[in-house]
Amino acid sequence: EISTVQILSASMSCRLPTDVTPLAYRLSYTSIDLAPGSNFAFSGIVEIDLVVSKATRSITLHCLELAVHHATLGGQKVASVSTSLKDETVTLSFPGDVPAGEAKLTIEFGGKLNNQMRGLYYSDYVNLRGEKRHLACTQFEATDARRAFPCWDEPAFKATFQLTATIPLPDGGNFVAVSNTPALETSEFLRDGCRFKTYKFAETPKM
């Protein structure tokens, strides 16, 4: 279990350090609750291929209105997680040095869809039966990707992105997931008596 400490740092620059940079993100939303009367919770896992330019004991990236449940770098577990609301960041600290070179950071996280059109949010519509329903949308500009998943949310940190999303199929609904790349594969399954569909999308260009 990760110990979490909240830090409101006045001295830290609003720009992220450049000694650790992302190469590729593999982002998977494993659960998005859109049922009527739900609390709009979502959970996910992001794997980030990194380049560490010099040895360090901590990695700082953007993260806002999200809970980090678990994190590892290679085989090394994160010792502590510190968040800064002022800087909208999370700092992952390790028990030993992270050596220079390439590495893979894995973060399990969760949050709630908001209704402010920021990050990963929900919107309402009325179906053909006149019933109010919800859908999940994204808005990442200019600095709202950090509300959807932990990331280096600055234009200078360009990387590729590969998205996988599992969505509910309530009442035999024909909900679909769309992204800015085509779906490579889909699969349906039952969980706790409910139907779900998983979409795996193609990797984006570096962006």
PDB file of C-alpha atoms in Angstrom:
ATOM      1  CA  GLU A   1       0.000   0.000   0.000  1.00  0.00           C
ATOM      2  CA  ILE A   2       1.421   3.355  -1.055  1.00  0.00           C
ATOM      3  CA  SER A   3       1.638   6.071   1.553  1.00  0.00           C
ATOM      4  CA  THR A   4       0.269   9.364   0.238  1.00  0.00           C
ATOM      5  CA  VAL A   5       1.364  12.802   1.389  1.00  0.00           C
ATOM      6  CA  GLN A   6      -0.170  16.013   0.080  1.00  0.00           C
ATOM      7  CA  ILE A   7       2.324  18.809  -0.509  1.00  0.00           C
ATOM      8  CA  LEU A   8       1.454  22.362  -1.490  1.00  0.00           C
ATOM      9  CA  SER A   9       4.831  23.561  -2.679  1.00  0.00           C
ATOM     10  CA  ALA A  10       5.345  27.261  -3.261  1.00  0.00           C
ATOM     11  CA  SER A  11       8.861  26.869  -4.615  1.00  0.00           C
ATOM     12  CA  MET A  12       8.450  24.229  -7.318  1.00  0.00           C
ATOM     13  CA  SER A  13       8.362  25.509 -10.890  1.00  0.00           C
ATOM     14  CA  CYS A  14       5.099  25.059 -12.768  1.00  0.00           C
ATOM     15  CA  ARG A  15       7.111  23.342 -15.535  1.00  0.00           C
ATOM     16  CA  LEU A  16       8.044  19.701 -15.111  1.00  0.00           C
ATOM     17  CA  PRO A  17      11.668  18.612 -14.737  1.00  0.00           C
ATOM     18  CA  THR A  18      13.260  17.438 -17.994  1.00  0.00           C
ATOM     19  CA  ASP A  19      15.467  14.673 -16.594  1.00  0.00           C
ATOM     20  CA  VAL A  20      12.675  12.131 -17.228  1.00  0.00           C
ATOM     21  CA  THR A  21      10.756  12.214 -20.516  1.00  0.00           C
ATOM     22  CA  PRO A  22       7.988   9.993 -21.942  1.00  0.00           C
ATOM     23  CA  LEU A  23       8.315   8.045 -25.193  1.00  0.00           C
ATOM     24  CA  ALA A  24       5.013   6.155 -25.356  1.00  0.00           C
ATOM     25  CA  TYR A  25       1.796   5.799 -23.362  1.00  0.00           C
ATOM     26  CA  ARG A  26      -0.374   2.674 -23.252  1.00  0.00           C
ATOM     27  CA  LEU A  27      -3.554   3.840 -21.525  1.00  0.00           C
ATOM     28  CA  SER A  28      -6.338   1.462 -20.519  1.00  0.00           C
ATOM     29  CA  TYR A  29      -9.627   2.532 -18.958  1.00  0.00           C
ATOM     30  CA  THR A  30     -10.786  -0.640 -17.224  1.00  0.00           C
ATOM     31  CA  SER A  31     -14.030   0.760 -15.820  1.00  0.00           C
ATOM     32  CA  ILE A  32     -16.229   3.797 -16.605  1.00  0.00           C
ATOM     33  CA  ASP A  33     -19.495   4.008 -14.642  1.00  0.00           C
ATOM     34  CA  LEU A  34     -22.220   5.673 -16.707  1.00  0.00           C
ATOM     35  CA  ALA A  35     -25.274   3.960 -15.228  1.00  0.00           C
ATOM     36  CA  PRO A  36     -28.250   6.163 -14.202  1.00  0.00           C
ATOM     37  CA  GLY A  37     -27.737   7.237 -10.596  1.00  0.00           C
ATOM     38  CA  SER A  38     -24.053   6.267 -10.654  1.00  0.00           C
ATOM     39  CA  ASN A  39     -21.214   8.227  -9.078  1.00  0.00           C
ATOM     40  CA  PHE A  40     -19.426   8.458 -12.465  1.00  0.00           C
ATOM     41  CA  ALA A  41     -16.293   6.714 -11.177  1.00  0.00           C
ATOM     42  CA  PHE A  42     -13.606   5.515 -13.567  1.00  0.00           C
ATOM     43  CA  SER A  43     -10.410   3.541 -13.154  1.00  0.00           C
ATOM     44  CA  GLY A  44      -7.466   2.829 -15.374  1.00  0.00           C
ATOM     45  CA  ILE A  45      -3.881   1.766 -15.837  1.00  0.00           C
ATOM     46  CA  VAL A  46      -1.254   3.658 -17.787  1.00  0.00           C
ATOM     47  CA  GLU A  47       2.083   2.197 -18.848  1.00  0.00           C
ATOM     48  CA  ILE A  48       4.607   4.837 -19.865  1.00  0.00           C
ATOM     49  CA  ASP A  49       7.895   4.116 -21.623  1.00  0.00           C
ATOM     50  CA  LEU A  50      10.430   6.648 -20.328  1.00  0.00           C
ATOM     51  CA  VAL A  51      13.932   7.903 -20.863  1.00  0.00           C
ATOM     52  CA  VAL A  52      15.771   8.818 -17.654  1.00  0.00           C
ATOM     53  CA  SER A  53      18.661  11.147 -18.533  1.00  0.00           C
ATOM     54  CA  LYS A  54      20.312  10.985 -15.102  1.00  0.00           C
ATOM     55  CA  ALA A  55      19.864   8.873 -11.997  1.00  0.00           C
ATOM     56  CA  THR A  56      17.047  10.028  -9.758  1.00  0.00           C
ATOM     57  CA  ARG A  57      15.025   8.901  -6.751  1.00  0.00           C
ATOM     58  CA  SER A  58      11.793  10.580  -7.819  1.00  0.00           C
ATOM     59  CA  ILE A  59       9.663  11.214 -10.896  1.00  0.00           C
ATOM     60  CA  THR A  60       7.228  14.138 -11.162  1.00  0.00           C
ATOM     61  CA  LEU A  61       4.384  14.286 -13.673  1.00  0.00           C
ATOM     62  CA  HIS A  62       1.023  16.001 -13.971  1.00  0.00           C
ATOM     63  CA  CYS A  63      -1.978  14.574 -12.136  1.00  0.00           C
ATOM     64  CA  LEU A  64      -5.113  16.411 -11.003  1.00  0.00           C
ATOM     65  CA  GLU A  65      -8.291  15.143  -9.316  1.00  0.00           C
ATOM     66  CA  LEU A  66      -7.024  11.563  -9.600  1.00  0.00           C
ATOM     67  CA  ALA A  67      -6.048   8.993  -6.975  1.00  0.00           C
ATOM     68  CA  VAL A  68      -2.896   6.944  -7.569  1.00  0.00           C
ATOM     69  CA  HIS A  69      -3.559   3.453  -6.206  1.00  0.00           C
ATOM     70  CA  HIS A  70      -0.369   1.658  -7.160  1.00  0.00           C
ATOM     71  CA  ALA A  71       2.780   2.418  -9.130  1.00  0.00           C
ATOM     72  CA  THR A  72       5.940   0.582 -10.188  1.00  0.00           C
ATOM     73  CA  LEU A  73       8.993   1.437 -12.259  1.00  0.00           C
ATOM     74  CA  GLY A  74      10.291  -1.749 -13.759  1.00  0.00           C
ATOM     75  CA  GLY A  75      10.348  -4.095 -10.793  1.00  0.00           C
ATOM     76  CA  GLN A  76      10.725  -1.306  -8.225  1.00  0.00           C
ATOM     77  CA  LYS A  77       7.650  -0.335  -6.223  1.00  0.00           C
ATOM     78  CA  VAL A  78       7.012   3.304  -5.459  1.00  0.00           C
ATOM     79  CA  ALA A  79       7.699   4.093  -1.807  1.00  0.00           C
ATOM     80  CA  SER A  80       5.506   7.199  -1.544  1.00  0.00           C
ATOM     81  CA  VAL A  81       3.260   9.464  -3.566  1.00  0.00           C
ATOM     82  CA  SER A  82       3.183  13.233  -2.975  1.00  0.00           C
ATOM     83  CA  THR A  83       0.656  15.503  -4.673  1.00  0.00           C
ATOM     84  CA  SER A  84       0.752  19.253  -5.226  1.00  0.00           C
ATOM     85  CA  LEU A  85      -2.587  20.929  -5.869  1.00  0.00           C
ATOM     86  CA  LYS A  86      -0.815  24.192  -6.665  1.00  0.00           C
ATOM     87  CA  ASP A  87       1.387  22.644  -9.348  1.00  0.00           C
ATOM     88  CA  GLU A  88      -1.179  19.987 -10.356  1.00  0.00           C
ATOM     89  CA  THR A  89       1.466  17.285 -10.099  1.00  0.00           C
ATOM     90  CA  VAL A  90       2.237  13.993  -8.434  1.00  0.00           C
ATOM     91  CA  THR A  91       5.746  12.995  -7.370  1.00  0.00           C
ATOM     92  CA  LEU A  92       6.592   9.291  -7.153  1.00  0.00           C
ATOM     93  CA  SER A  93       9.507   8.569  -4.808  1.00  0.00           C
ATOM     94  CA  PHE A  94      11.539   5.377  -4.897  1.00  0.00           C
ATOM     95  CA  PRO A  95      13.531   3.586  -2.179  1.00  0.00           C
ATOM     96  CA  GLY A  96      16.637   3.545  -4.362  1.00  0.00           C
ATOM     97  CA  ASP A  97      18.146   5.290  -7.361  1.00  0.00           C
ATOM     98  CA  VAL A  98      16.435   4.958 -10.722  1.00  0.00           C
ATOM     99  CA  PRO A  99      19.415   4.595 -13.102  1.00  0.00           C
ATOM    100  CA  ALA A 100      19.780   6.514 -16.344  1.00  0.00           C
ATOM    101  CA  GLY A 101      18.356   4.781 -19.395  1.00  0.00           C
ATOM    102  CA  GLU A 102      14.991   3.553 -20.614  1.00  0.00           C
ATOM    103  CA  ALA A 103      12.355   2.347 -18.140  1.00  0.00           C
ATOM    104  CA  LYS A 104       8.653   1.511 -17.916  1.00  0.00           C
ATOM    105  CA  LEU A 105       6.438   3.292 -15.384  1.00  0.00           C
ATOM    106  CA  THR A 106       3.079   1.664 -14.558  1.00  0.00           C
ATOM    107  CA  ILE A 107       0.404   3.587 -12.638  1.00  0.00           C
ATOM    108  CA  GLU A 108      -3.001   2.361 -11.497  1.00  0.00           C
ATOM    109  CA  PHE A 109      -5.329   5.296 -10.921  1.00  0.00           C
ATOM    110  CA  GLY A 110      -8.956   6.302 -10.470  1.00  0.00           C
ATOM    111  CA  GLY A 111     -11.171   9.350 -10.544  1.00  0.00           C
ATOM    112  CA  LYS A 112     -14.660  10.649 -11.253  1.00  0.00           C
ATOM    113  CA  LEU A 113     -16.116  12.015 -14.455  1.00  0.00           C
ATOM    114  CA  ASN A 114     -16.832  15.720 -14.022  1.00  0.00           C
ATOM    115  CA  ASN A 115     -19.476  17.841 -15.739  1.00  0.00           C
ATOM    116  CA  GLN A 116     -17.184  20.797 -16.479  1.00  0.00           C
ATOM    117  CA  MET A 117     -16.003  19.648 -19.948  1.00  0.00           C
ATOM    118  CA  ARG A 118     -12.466  19.146 -18.628  1.00  0.00           C
ATOM    119  CA  GLY A 119     -10.353  16.010 -18.898  1.00  0.00           C
ATOM    120  CA  LEU A 120     -12.571  12.900 -18.887  1.00  0.00           C
ATOM    121  CA  TYR A 121     -16.109  14.161 -18.298  1.00  0.00           C
ATOM    122  CA  TYR A 122     -19.744  13.122 -18.746  1.00  0.00           C
ATOM    123  CA  SER A 123     -22.433  14.650 -20.908  1.00  0.00           C
ATOM    124  CA  ASP A 124     -26.183  13.999 -21.051  1.00  0.00           C
ATOM    125  CA  TYR A 125     -28.488  13.066 -23.897  1.00  0.00           C
ATOM    126  CA  VAL A 126     -32.084  11.820 -24.283  1.00  0.00           C
ATOM    127  CA  ASN A 127     -32.617   8.489 -26.046  1.00  0.00           C
ATOM    128  CA  LEU A 128     -35.472   7.585 -28.405  1.00  0.00           C
ATOM    129  CA  ARG A 129     -37.603   6.494 -25.436  1.00  0.00           C
ATOM    130  CA  GLY A 130     -37.268   9.936 -23.863  1.00  0.00           C
ATOM    131  CA  GLU A 131     -34.913   8.677 -21.130  1.00  0.00           C
ATOM    132  CA  LYS A 132     -31.936  10.697 -19.915  1.00  0.00           C
ATOM    133  CA  ARG A 133     -28.642   8.875 -20.406  1.00  0.00           C
ATOM    134  CA  HIS A 134     -24.940   9.718 -20.098  1.00  0.00           C
ATOM    135  CA  LEU A 135     -21.843   9.409 -22.238  1.00  0.00           C
ATOM    136  CA  ALA A 136     -18.163   9.966 -21.503  1.00  0.00           C
ATOM    137  CA  CYS A 137     -16.112  12.493 -23.497  1.00  0.00           C
ATOM    138  CA  THR A 138     -12.620  13.984 -23.387  1.00  0.00           C
ATOM    139  CA  GLN A 139     -11.292  17.533 -23.559  1.00  0.00           C
ATOM    140  CA  PHE A 140      -7.522  17.761 -23.098  1.00  0.00           C
ATOM    141  CA  GLU A 141      -6.671  21.279 -24.282  1.00  0.00           C
ATOM    142  CA  ALA A 142      -4.934  23.190 -23.018  1.00  0.00           C
ATOM    143  CA  THR A 143      -3.919  21.475 -19.760  1.00  0.00           C
ATOM    144  CA  ASP A 144      -6.724  19.050 -18.938  1.00  0.00           C
ATOM    145  CA  ALA A 145      -5.216  15.700 -19.963  1.00  0.00           C
ATOM    146  CA  ARG A 146      -3.846  15.557 -16.401  1.00  0.00           C
ATOM    147  CA  ARG A 147      -7.448  15.201 -15.165  1.00  0.00           C
ATOM    148  CA  ALA A 148      -7.904  12.027 -17.217  1.00  0.00           C
ATOM    149  CA  PHE A 149      -4.642  10.156 -16.501  1.00  0.00           C
ATOM    150  CA  PRO A 150      -1.206  10.875 -14.994  1.00  0.00           C
ATOM    151  CA  CYS A 151       1.010  12.263 -17.755  1.00  0.00           C
ATOM    152  CA  TRP A 152       3.544  14.845 -18.898  1.00  0.00           C
ATOM    153  CA  ASP A 153       0.895  17.400 -19.867  1.00  0.00           C
ATOM    154  CA  GLU A 154       3.081  19.904 -21.721  1.00  0.00           C
ATOM    155  CA  PRO A 155       3.488  20.304 -25.506  1.00  0.00           C
ATOM    156  CA  ALA A 156       7.261  19.828 -25.297  1.00  0.00           C
ATOM    157  CA  PHE A 157       6.845  16.246 -24.019  1.00  0.00           C
ATOM    158  CA  LYS A 158       5.683  14.558 -27.207  1.00  0.00           C
ATOM    159  CA  ALA A 159       4.993  10.812 -27.259  1.00  0.00           C
ATOM    160  CA  THR A 160       2.831   8.171 -28.905  1.00  0.00           C
ATOM    161  CA  PHE A 161      -0.457   7.031 -27.345  1.00  0.00           C
ATOM    162  CA  GLN A 162      -2.277   3.702 -27.497  1.00  0.00           C
ATOM    163  CA  LEU A 163      -5.751   3.609 -25.929  1.00  0.00           C
ATOM    164  CA  THR A 164      -7.826   0.689 -24.690  1.00  0.00           C
ATOM    165  CA  ALA A 165     -11.286   1.390 -23.237  1.00  0.00           C
ATOM    166  CA  THR A 166     -13.851  -0.896 -21.620  1.00  0.00           C
ATOM    167  CA  ILE A 167     -17.378   0.501 -21.754  1.00  0.00           C
ATOM    168  CA  PRO A 168     -20.685  -0.735 -20.281  1.00  0.00           C
ATOM    169  CA  LEU A 169     -23.477  -2.048 -22.492  1.00  0.00           C
ATOM    170  CA  PRO A 170     -26.561  -1.501 -20.299  1.00  0.00           C
ATOM    171  CA  ASP A 171     -29.998  -2.881 -21.233  1.00  0.00           C
ATOM    172  CA  GLY A 172     -28.672  -4.404 -24.427  1.00  0.00           C
ATOM    173  CA  GLY A 173     -27.526  -0.958 -25.537  1.00  0.00           C
ATOM    174  CA  ASN A 174     -25.421  -0.480 -28.635  1.00  0.00           C
ATOM    175  CA  PHE A 175     -22.949   2.005 -27.126  1.00  0.00           C
ATOM    176  CA  VAL A 176     -19.682   2.448 -28.994  1.00  0.00           C
ATOM    177  CA  ALA A 177     -16.288   3.926 -28.183  1.00  0.00           C
ATOM    178  CA  VAL A 178     -14.496   6.130 -30.720  1.00  0.00           C
ATOM    179  CA  SER A 179     -11.004   7.581 -30.751  1.00  0.00           C
ATOM    180  CA  ASN A 180      -8.799   9.482 -33.199  1.00  0.00           C
ATOM    181  CA  THR A 181      -7.307   6.193 -34.437  1.00  0.00           C
ATOM    182  CA  PRO A 182      -9.198   3.118 -35.688  1.00  0.00           C
ATOM    183  CA  ALA A 183     -10.150   0.219 -33.432  1.00  0.00           C
ATOM    184  CA  LEU A 184      -7.808  -2.746 -33.940  1.00  0.00           C
ATOM    185  CA  GLU A 185      -9.934  -5.251 -32.041  1.00  0.00           C
ATOM    186  CA  THR A 186     -13.015  -5.486 -29.832  1.00  0.00           C
ATOM    187  CA  SER A 187     -14.324  -8.067 -27.373  1.00  0.00           C
ATOM    188  CA  GLU A 188     -17.435  -8.435 -25.218  1.00  0.00           C
ATOM    189  CA  PHE A 189     -17.730 -10.071 -21.808  1.00  0.00           C
ATOM    190  CA  LEU A 190     -19.943 -10.358 -18.735  1.00  0.00           C
ATOM    191  CA  ARG A 191     -18.925  -9.002 -15.324  1.00  0.00           C
ATOM    192  CA  ASP A 192     -21.219  -9.190 -12.283  1.00  0.00           C
ATOM    193  CA  GLY A 193     -24.147  -9.931 -14.581  1.00  0.00           C
ATOM    194  CA  CYS A 194     -23.525  -6.869 -16.804  1.00  0.00           C
ATOM    195  CA  ARG A 195     -22.253  -6.736 -20.379  1.00  0.00           C
ATOM    196  CA  PHE A 196     -19.124  -4.818 -21.322  1.00  0.00           C
ATOM    197  CA  LYS A 197     -17.184  -4.209 -24.511  1.00  0.00           C
ATOM    198  CA  THR A 198     -13.461  -3.520 -24.779  1.00  0.00           C
ATOM    199  CA  TYR A 199     -11.988  -1.516 -27.650  1.00  0.00           C
ATOM    200  CA  LYS A 200      -8.278  -1.514 -28.448  1.00  0.00           C
ATOM    201  CA  PHE A 201      -7.298   1.395 -30.679  1.00  0.00           C
ATOM    202  CA  ALA A 202      -4.247   1.812 -32.909  1.00  0.00           C
ATOM    203  CA  GLU A 203      -1.256   3.773 -31.673  1.00  0.00           C
ATOM    204  CA  THR A 204      -1.159   7.458 -32.571  1.00  0.00           C
ATOM    205  CA  PRO A 205       1.729   9.225 -34.244  1.00  0.00           C
ATOM    206  CA  LYS A 206       4.077  11.071 -31.929  1.00  0.00           C
ATOM    207  CA  MET A 207       2.128  14.044 -30.651  1.00  0.00           C
TER     208      MET A 207
END
